[in-house]
């Protein structure tokens, strides 16, 4: 087994050349509030569309475009979350929005929760997600965004224990509009994940194609999602 450990370490230590995230090379995107649609969305196979924010006071504030018939093969409704103290009204409104998008003829895959849980509080977040999963219709999938620090410095067993609760974890390699400094140092920890996961990249940010090829060899890796920016910010 020692040779296997050595081989894996060598594989992840191979040098790679940094590049820039060009949205035209991808097919999955986030479209957030205040970001104007770009021509690249014409090639999108999956869109994560911001629809609201659960504020610290527990109020759900609608954000993003109104319900319309969109031409995407797969649509996720995303929600920025500042508190896990949800009322029944919040969940009811989320499901109403989902029904409205479905009624308009959109292939809504499910809901995505964007919550920056502290690494030390992952177990608490996992409990919230299990309760949420139990409240969703069986045909509504659940996606969550995650921080690079979760797998590197958190309890990976807690994350892997979410298999069957969340359908995917999208690990963000950026904060705000910038790629996390030394993000590549966190990537080897992703080897320990056994639940389905993707990587979130920011348009115009830093990314190394070699890492993309390496991750693609993992059976539970689902590819990349690009967070779009307005042209002046990309």
PDB file of C-alpha atoms in Angstrom, residues 30-229:
ATOM      1  CA  UNK A  30     -24.537  30.564 -12.024  1.00  0.00           C
ATOM      2  CA  UNK A  31     -26.557  33.655 -12.901  1.00  0.00           C
ATOM      3  CA  UNK A  32     -26.756  35.874  -9.841  1.00  0.00           C
ATOM      4  CA  UNK A  33     -28.676  39.068  -9.125  1.00  0.00           C
ATOM      5  CA  UNK A  34     -27.288  42.114 -10.916  1.00  0.00           C
ATOM      6  CA  UNK A  35     -25.366  40.036 -13.456  1.00  0.00           C
ATOM      7  CA  UNK A  36     -26.489  40.580 -17.022  1.00  0.00           C
ATOM      8  CA  UNK A  37     -27.056  37.510 -19.242  1.00  0.00           C
ATOM      9  CA  UNK A  38     -24.198  36.815 -21.635  1.00  0.00           C
ATOM     10  CA  UNK A  39     -24.161  35.147 -25.065  1.00  0.00           C
ATOM     11  CA  UNK A  40     -22.299  32.213 -23.486  1.00  0.00           C
ATOM     12  CA  UNK A  41     -25.574  31.183 -21.862  1.00  0.00           C
ATOM     13  CA  UNK A  42     -26.652  30.011 -25.300  1.00  0.00           C
ATOM     14  CA  UNK A  43     -24.438  26.934 -24.810  1.00  0.00           C
ATOM     15  CA  UNK A  44     -25.484  26.285 -21.203  1.00  0.00           C
ATOM     16  CA  UNK A  45     -26.677  22.811 -20.365  1.00  0.00           C
ATOM     17  CA  UNK A  46     -27.225  23.639 -16.683  1.00  0.00           C
ATOM     18  CA  UNK A  47     -28.149  26.972 -15.116  1.00  0.00           C
ATOM     19  CA  UNK A  48     -28.133  27.795 -11.400  1.00  0.00           C
ATOM     20  CA  UNK A  49     -30.458  30.785 -11.165  1.00  0.00           C
ATOM     21  CA  UNK A  50     -30.610  32.941  -8.050  1.00  0.00           C
ATOM     22  CA  UNK A  51     -34.204  33.295  -6.888  1.00  0.00           C
ATOM     23  CA  UNK A  52     -33.953  34.670  -3.395  1.00  0.00           C
ATOM     24  CA  UNK A  53     -32.108  35.244  -0.167  1.00  0.00           C
ATOM     25  CA  UNK A  54     -33.029  34.113   3.335  1.00  0.00           C
ATOM     26  CA  UNK A  55     -31.911  37.109   5.384  1.00  0.00           C
ATOM     27  CA  UNK A  56     -30.597  37.050   8.939  1.00  0.00           C
ATOM     28  CA  UNK A  57     -34.033  37.982  10.251  1.00  0.00           C
ATOM     29  CA  UNK A  58     -35.479  34.857   8.621  1.00  0.00           C
ATOM     30  CA  UNK A  59     -37.250  36.726   5.845  1.00  0.00           C
ATOM     31  CA  UNK A  60     -37.115  35.370   2.300  1.00  0.00           C
ATOM     32  CA  UNK A  61     -36.463  38.185  -0.150  1.00  0.00           C
ATOM     33  CA  UNK A  62     -37.123  37.456  -3.815  1.00  0.00           C
ATOM     34  CA  UNK A  63     -34.167  38.130  -6.130  1.00  0.00           C
ATOM     35  CA  UNK A  64     -33.349  37.373  -9.728  1.00  0.00           C
ATOM     36  CA  UNK A  65     -35.570  37.367 -12.798  1.00  0.00           C
ATOM     37  CA  UNK A  66     -39.320  36.685 -12.688  1.00  0.00           C
ATOM     38  CA  UNK A  67     -40.741  33.350 -13.743  1.00  0.00           C
ATOM     39  CA  UNK A  68     -40.467  32.789 -17.493  1.00  0.00           C
ATOM     40  CA  UNK A  69     -39.981  29.964 -19.952  1.00  0.00           C
ATOM     41  CA  UNK A  70     -36.235  29.490 -20.306  1.00  0.00           C
ATOM     42  CA  UNK A  71     -34.397  27.357 -22.844  1.00  0.00           C
ATOM     43  CA  UNK A  72     -32.052  25.357 -20.659  1.00  0.00           C
ATOM     44  CA  UNK A  73     -31.973  21.553 -20.411  1.00  0.00           C
ATOM     45  CA  UNK A  74     -31.478  21.711 -16.621  1.00  0.00           C
ATOM     46  CA  UNK A  75     -32.429  24.457 -14.184  1.00  0.00           C
ATOM     47  CA  UNK A  76     -31.577  24.773 -10.494  1.00  0.00           C
ATOM     48  CA  UNK A  77     -33.192  27.464  -8.326  1.00  0.00           C
ATOM     49  CA  UNK A  78     -30.506  28.894  -6.033  1.00  0.00           C
ATOM     50  CA  UNK A  79     -30.976  30.635  -2.694  1.00  0.00           C
ATOM     51  CA  UNK A  80     -28.426  32.635  -0.744  1.00  0.00           C
ATOM     52  CA  UNK A  81     -28.865  31.808   2.937  1.00  0.00           C
ATOM     53  CA  UNK A  82     -27.726  33.865   5.928  1.00  0.00           C
ATOM     54  CA  UNK A  83     -29.505  31.925   8.679  1.00  0.00           C
ATOM     55  CA  UNK A  84     -30.627  28.350   9.244  1.00  0.00           C
ATOM     56  CA  UNK A  85     -33.513  29.480  11.469  1.00  0.00           C
ATOM     57  CA  UNK A  86     -36.241  29.013   8.863  1.00  0.00           C
ATOM     58  CA  UNK A  87     -39.931  29.426   9.420  1.00  0.00           C
ATOM     59  CA  UNK A  88     -42.469  27.202   7.711  1.00  0.00           C
ATOM     60  CA  UNK A  89     -43.307  30.167   5.494  1.00  0.00           C
ATOM     61  CA  UNK A  90     -39.797  30.208   4.003  1.00  0.00           C
ATOM     62  CA  UNK A  91     -39.972  26.603   2.890  1.00  0.00           C
ATOM     63  CA  UNK A  92     -43.521  27.088   1.619  1.00  0.00           C
ATOM     64  CA  UNK A  93     -42.437  30.068  -0.509  1.00  0.00           C
ATOM     65  CA  UNK A  94     -39.445  28.185  -1.930  1.00  0.00           C
ATOM     66  CA  UNK A  95     -41.680  25.338  -3.013  1.00  0.00           C
ATOM     67  CA  UNK A  96     -44.192  27.769  -4.484  1.00  0.00           C
ATOM     68  CA  UNK A  97     -41.437  29.309  -6.588  1.00  0.00           C
ATOM     69  CA  UNK A  98     -40.383  25.866  -7.731  1.00  0.00           C
ATOM     70  CA  UNK A  99     -43.958  25.043  -8.753  1.00  0.00           C
ATOM     71  CA  UNK A 100     -44.242  28.325 -10.660  1.00  0.00           C
ATOM     72  CA  UNK A 101     -41.080  27.626 -12.669  1.00  0.00           C
ATOM     73  CA  UNK A 102     -42.258  24.093 -13.385  1.00  0.00           C
ATOM     74  CA  UNK A 103     -45.673  25.348 -14.466  1.00  0.00           C
ATOM     75  CA  UNK A 104     -43.959  27.688 -16.937  1.00  0.00           C
ATOM     76  CA  UNK A 105     -42.457  24.648 -18.657  1.00  0.00           C
ATOM     77  CA  UNK A 106     -38.966  24.665 -17.155  1.00  0.00           C
ATOM     78  CA  UNK A 107     -37.024  21.462 -16.308  1.00  0.00           C
ATOM     79  CA  UNK A 108     -36.375  22.382 -12.668  1.00  0.00           C
ATOM     80  CA  UNK A 109     -33.979  19.818 -11.203  1.00  0.00           C
ATOM     81  CA  UNK A 110     -34.206  21.091  -7.659  1.00  0.00           C
ATOM     82  CA  UNK A 111     -33.117  23.706  -5.125  1.00  0.00           C
ATOM     83  CA  UNK A 112     -29.599  24.841  -4.294  1.00  0.00           C
ATOM     84  CA  UNK A 113     -28.667  26.236  -0.876  1.00  0.00           C
ATOM     85  CA  UNK A 114     -25.750  28.676  -0.789  1.00  0.00           C
ATOM     86  CA  UNK A 115     -24.729  28.931   2.867  1.00  0.00           C
ATOM     87  CA  UNK A 116     -21.197  29.562   4.102  1.00  0.00           C
ATOM     88  CA  UNK A 117     -21.275  27.340   7.172  1.00  0.00           C
ATOM     89  CA  UNK A 118     -18.223  27.642   9.389  1.00  0.00           C
ATOM     90  CA  UNK A 119     -16.071  24.529   9.090  1.00  0.00           C
ATOM     91  CA  UNK A 120     -16.473  23.883  12.813  1.00  0.00           C
ATOM     92  CA  UNK A 121     -20.267  23.902  12.420  1.00  0.00           C
ATOM     93  CA  UNK A 122     -20.583  21.348   9.619  1.00  0.00           C
ATOM     94  CA  UNK A 123     -22.409  18.837  11.814  1.00  0.00           C
ATOM     95  CA  UNK A 124     -25.039  21.443  12.689  1.00  0.00           C
ATOM     96  CA  UNK A 125     -25.422  22.315   9.008  1.00  0.00           C
ATOM     97  CA  UNK A 126     -25.761  18.635   8.133  1.00  0.00           C
ATOM     98  CA  UNK A 127     -28.643  18.344  10.604  1.00  0.00           C
ATOM     99  CA  UNK A 128     -30.386  21.296   8.946  1.00  0.00           C
ATOM    100  CA  UNK A 129     -29.945  19.756   5.505  1.00  0.00           C
ATOM    101  CA  UNK A 130     -31.427  16.442   6.601  1.00  0.00           C
ATOM    102  CA  UNK A 131     -34.494  18.221   7.947  1.00  0.00           C
ATOM    103  CA  UNK A 132     -34.789  20.195   4.727  1.00  0.00           C
ATOM    104  CA  UNK A 133     -34.435  17.074   2.591  1.00  0.00           C
ATOM    105  CA  UNK A 134     -37.248  15.410   4.526  1.00  0.00           C
ATOM    106  CA  UNK A 135     -39.501  18.404   3.756  1.00  0.00           C
ATOM    107  CA  UNK A 136     -38.899  18.442   0.004  1.00  0.00           C
ATOM    108  CA  UNK A 137     -40.900  16.508  -2.583  1.00  0.00           C
ATOM    109  CA  UNK A 138     -39.225  13.276  -3.619  1.00  0.00           C
ATOM    110  CA  UNK A 139     -38.760  14.577  -7.170  1.00  0.00           C
ATOM    111  CA  UNK A 140     -36.948  17.726  -5.980  1.00  0.00           C
ATOM    112  CA  UNK A 141     -33.168  17.339  -5.746  1.00  0.00           C
ATOM    113  CA  UNK A 142     -31.012  19.246  -3.284  1.00  0.00           C
ATOM    114  CA  UNK A 143     -27.697  20.927  -4.132  1.00  0.00           C
ATOM    115  CA  UNK A 144     -25.449  22.830  -1.736  1.00  0.00           C
ATOM    116  CA  UNK A 145     -22.442  25.039  -2.268  1.00  0.00           C
ATOM    117  CA  UNK A 146     -19.389  24.495  -0.098  1.00  0.00           C
ATOM    118  CA  UNK A 147     -16.109  26.048   0.941  1.00  0.00           C
ATOM    119  CA  UNK A 148     -12.674  24.690   0.084  1.00  0.00           C
ATOM    120  CA  UNK A 149     -11.881  24.595   3.793  1.00  0.00           C
ATOM    121  CA  UNK A 150     -14.633  22.068   4.498  1.00  0.00           C
ATOM    122  CA  UNK A 151     -12.825  19.073   3.050  1.00  0.00           C
ATOM    123  CA  UNK A 152      -9.327  20.293   3.935  1.00  0.00           C
ATOM    124  CA  UNK A 153      -9.883  21.134   7.599  1.00  0.00           C
ATOM    125  CA  UNK A 154     -13.350  19.831   8.444  1.00  0.00           C
ATOM    126  CA  UNK A 155     -14.789  16.445   9.285  1.00  0.00           C
ATOM    127  CA  UNK A 156     -14.869  14.748   5.902  1.00  0.00           C
ATOM    128  CA  UNK A 157     -16.991  11.980   7.395  1.00  0.00           C
ATOM    129  CA  UNK A 158     -19.710  14.566   8.038  1.00  0.00           C
ATOM    130  CA  UNK A 159     -19.613  15.638   4.404  1.00  0.00           C
ATOM    131  CA  UNK A 160     -19.614  12.094   3.076  1.00  0.00           C
ATOM    132  CA  UNK A 161     -22.473  11.357   5.438  1.00  0.00           C
ATOM    133  CA  UNK A 162     -24.608  13.751   3.404  1.00  0.00           C
ATOM    134  CA  UNK A 163     -24.773  11.238   0.552  1.00  0.00           C
ATOM    135  CA  UNK A 164     -28.436  10.473   0.120  1.00  0.00           C
ATOM    136  CA  UNK A 165     -29.348  13.831   1.650  1.00  0.00           C
ATOM    137  CA  UNK A 166     -27.788  16.156  -0.901  1.00  0.00           C
ATOM    138  CA  UNK A 167     -27.512  15.227  -4.554  1.00  0.00           C
ATOM    139  CA  UNK A 168     -24.403  17.304  -5.132  1.00  0.00           C
ATOM    140  CA  UNK A 169     -21.896  19.512  -3.353  1.00  0.00           C
ATOM    141  CA  UNK A 170     -20.464  22.389  -5.422  1.00  0.00           C
ATOM    142  CA  UNK A 171     -17.158  23.422  -3.834  1.00  0.00           C
ATOM    143  CA  UNK A 172     -16.381  27.072  -4.548  1.00  0.00           C
ATOM    144  CA  UNK A 173     -12.794  27.971  -5.435  1.00  0.00           C
ATOM    145  CA  UNK A 174     -13.519  31.691  -5.097  1.00  0.00           C
ATOM    146  CA  UNK A 175     -14.694  34.270  -2.592  1.00  0.00           C
ATOM    147  CA  UNK A 176     -16.601  37.255  -3.919  1.00  0.00           C
ATOM    148  CA  UNK A 177     -15.190  37.852  -7.403  1.00  0.00           C
ATOM    149  CA  UNK A 178     -11.684  36.520  -6.803  1.00  0.00           C
ATOM    150  CA  UNK A 179     -10.146  33.052  -6.820  1.00  0.00           C
ATOM    151  CA  UNK A 180      -9.079  31.933  -3.339  1.00  0.00           C
ATOM    152  CA  UNK A 181      -5.359  32.469  -2.786  1.00  0.00           C
ATOM    153  CA  UNK A 182      -3.459  29.175  -3.116  1.00  0.00           C
ATOM    154  CA  UNK A 183      -6.702  27.367  -3.881  1.00  0.00           C
ATOM    155  CA  UNK A 184      -4.765  24.453  -5.386  1.00  0.00           C
ATOM    156  CA  UNK A 185      -3.394  23.591  -1.948  1.00  0.00           C
ATOM    157  CA  UNK A 186      -6.913  22.607  -0.895  1.00  0.00           C
ATOM    158  CA  UNK A 187      -7.675  20.388  -3.874  1.00  0.00           C
ATOM    159  CA  UNK A 188      -5.936  17.153  -2.766  1.00  0.00           C
ATOM    160  CA  UNK A 189      -8.393  16.956   0.147  1.00  0.00           C
ATOM    161  CA  UNK A 190     -11.189  16.482  -2.377  1.00  0.00           C
ATOM    162  CA  UNK A 191      -9.841  12.957  -2.934  1.00  0.00           C
ATOM    163  CA  UNK A 192     -11.479  12.002   0.335  1.00  0.00           C
ATOM    164  CA  UNK A 193     -14.965  12.966  -0.793  1.00  0.00           C
ATOM    165  CA  UNK A 194     -17.239  10.101  -1.746  1.00  0.00           C
ATOM    166  CA  UNK A 195     -20.456  12.036  -2.346  1.00  0.00           C
ATOM    167  CA  UNK A 196     -21.093  13.629  -5.791  1.00  0.00           C
ATOM    168  CA  UNK A 197     -19.354  16.987  -6.088  1.00  0.00           C
ATOM    169  CA  UNK A 198     -18.471  19.714  -8.570  1.00  0.00           C
ATOM    170  CA  UNK A 199     -16.126  22.699  -8.487  1.00  0.00           C
ATOM    171  CA  UNK A 200     -17.294  26.290  -8.700  1.00  0.00           C
ATOM    172  CA  UNK A 201     -15.056  28.663 -10.662  1.00  0.00           C
ATOM    173  CA  UNK A 202     -15.376  32.420 -11.113  1.00  0.00           C
ATOM    174  CA  UNK A 203     -15.368  33.892 -14.610  1.00  0.00           C
ATOM    175  CA  UNK A 204     -11.986  35.434 -15.357  1.00  0.00           C
ATOM    176  CA  UNK A 205     -10.496  33.846 -12.256  1.00  0.00           C
ATOM    177  CA  UNK A 206      -7.563  31.468 -11.930  1.00  0.00           C
ATOM    178  CA  UNK A 207      -7.766  27.807 -12.848  1.00  0.00           C
ATOM    179  CA  UNK A 208      -5.298  25.146 -13.910  1.00  0.00           C
ATOM    180  CA  UNK A 209      -6.414  22.780 -16.697  1.00  0.00           C
ATOM    181  CA  UNK A 210      -4.219  20.015 -15.302  1.00  0.00           C
ATOM    182  CA  UNK A 211      -6.301  19.921 -12.125  1.00  0.00           C
ATOM    183  CA  UNK A 212      -9.435  19.712 -14.244  1.00  0.00           C
ATOM    184  CA  UNK A 213      -8.089  16.609 -15.976  1.00  0.00           C
ATOM    185  CA  UNK A 214      -7.061  15.040 -12.687  1.00  0.00           C
ATOM    186  CA  UNK A 215     -10.427  15.606 -11.043  1.00  0.00           C
ATOM    187  CA  UNK A 216     -12.215  14.249 -14.096  1.00  0.00           C
ATOM    188  CA  UNK A 217     -10.770  10.834 -13.261  1.00  0.00           C
ATOM    189  CA  UNK A 218     -12.742  10.703 -10.000  1.00  0.00           C
ATOM    190  CA  UNK A 219     -15.989   8.710 -10.366  1.00  0.00           C
ATOM    191  CA  UNK A 220     -17.977  11.115  -8.176  1.00  0.00           C
ATOM    192  CA  UNK A 221     -16.791  14.322  -9.878  1.00  0.00           C
ATOM    193  CA  UNK A 222     -19.440  16.137 -11.915  1.00  0.00           C
ATOM    194  CA  UNK A 223     -17.445  18.924 -13.576  1.00  0.00           C
ATOM    195  CA  UNK A 224     -17.305  22.683 -13.154  1.00  0.00           C
ATOM    196  CA  UNK A 225     -19.826  25.482 -12.656  1.00  0.00           C
ATOM    197  CA  UNK A 226     -18.811  29.038 -13.612  1.00  0.00           C
ATOM    198  CA  UNK A 227     -20.029  32.041 -11.652  1.00  0.00           C
ATOM    199  CA  UNK A 228     -20.685  34.686 -14.287  1.00  0.00           C
ATOM    200  CA  UNK A 229     -19.674  38.320 -13.820  1.00  0.00           C
TER     201      UNK A 229
END
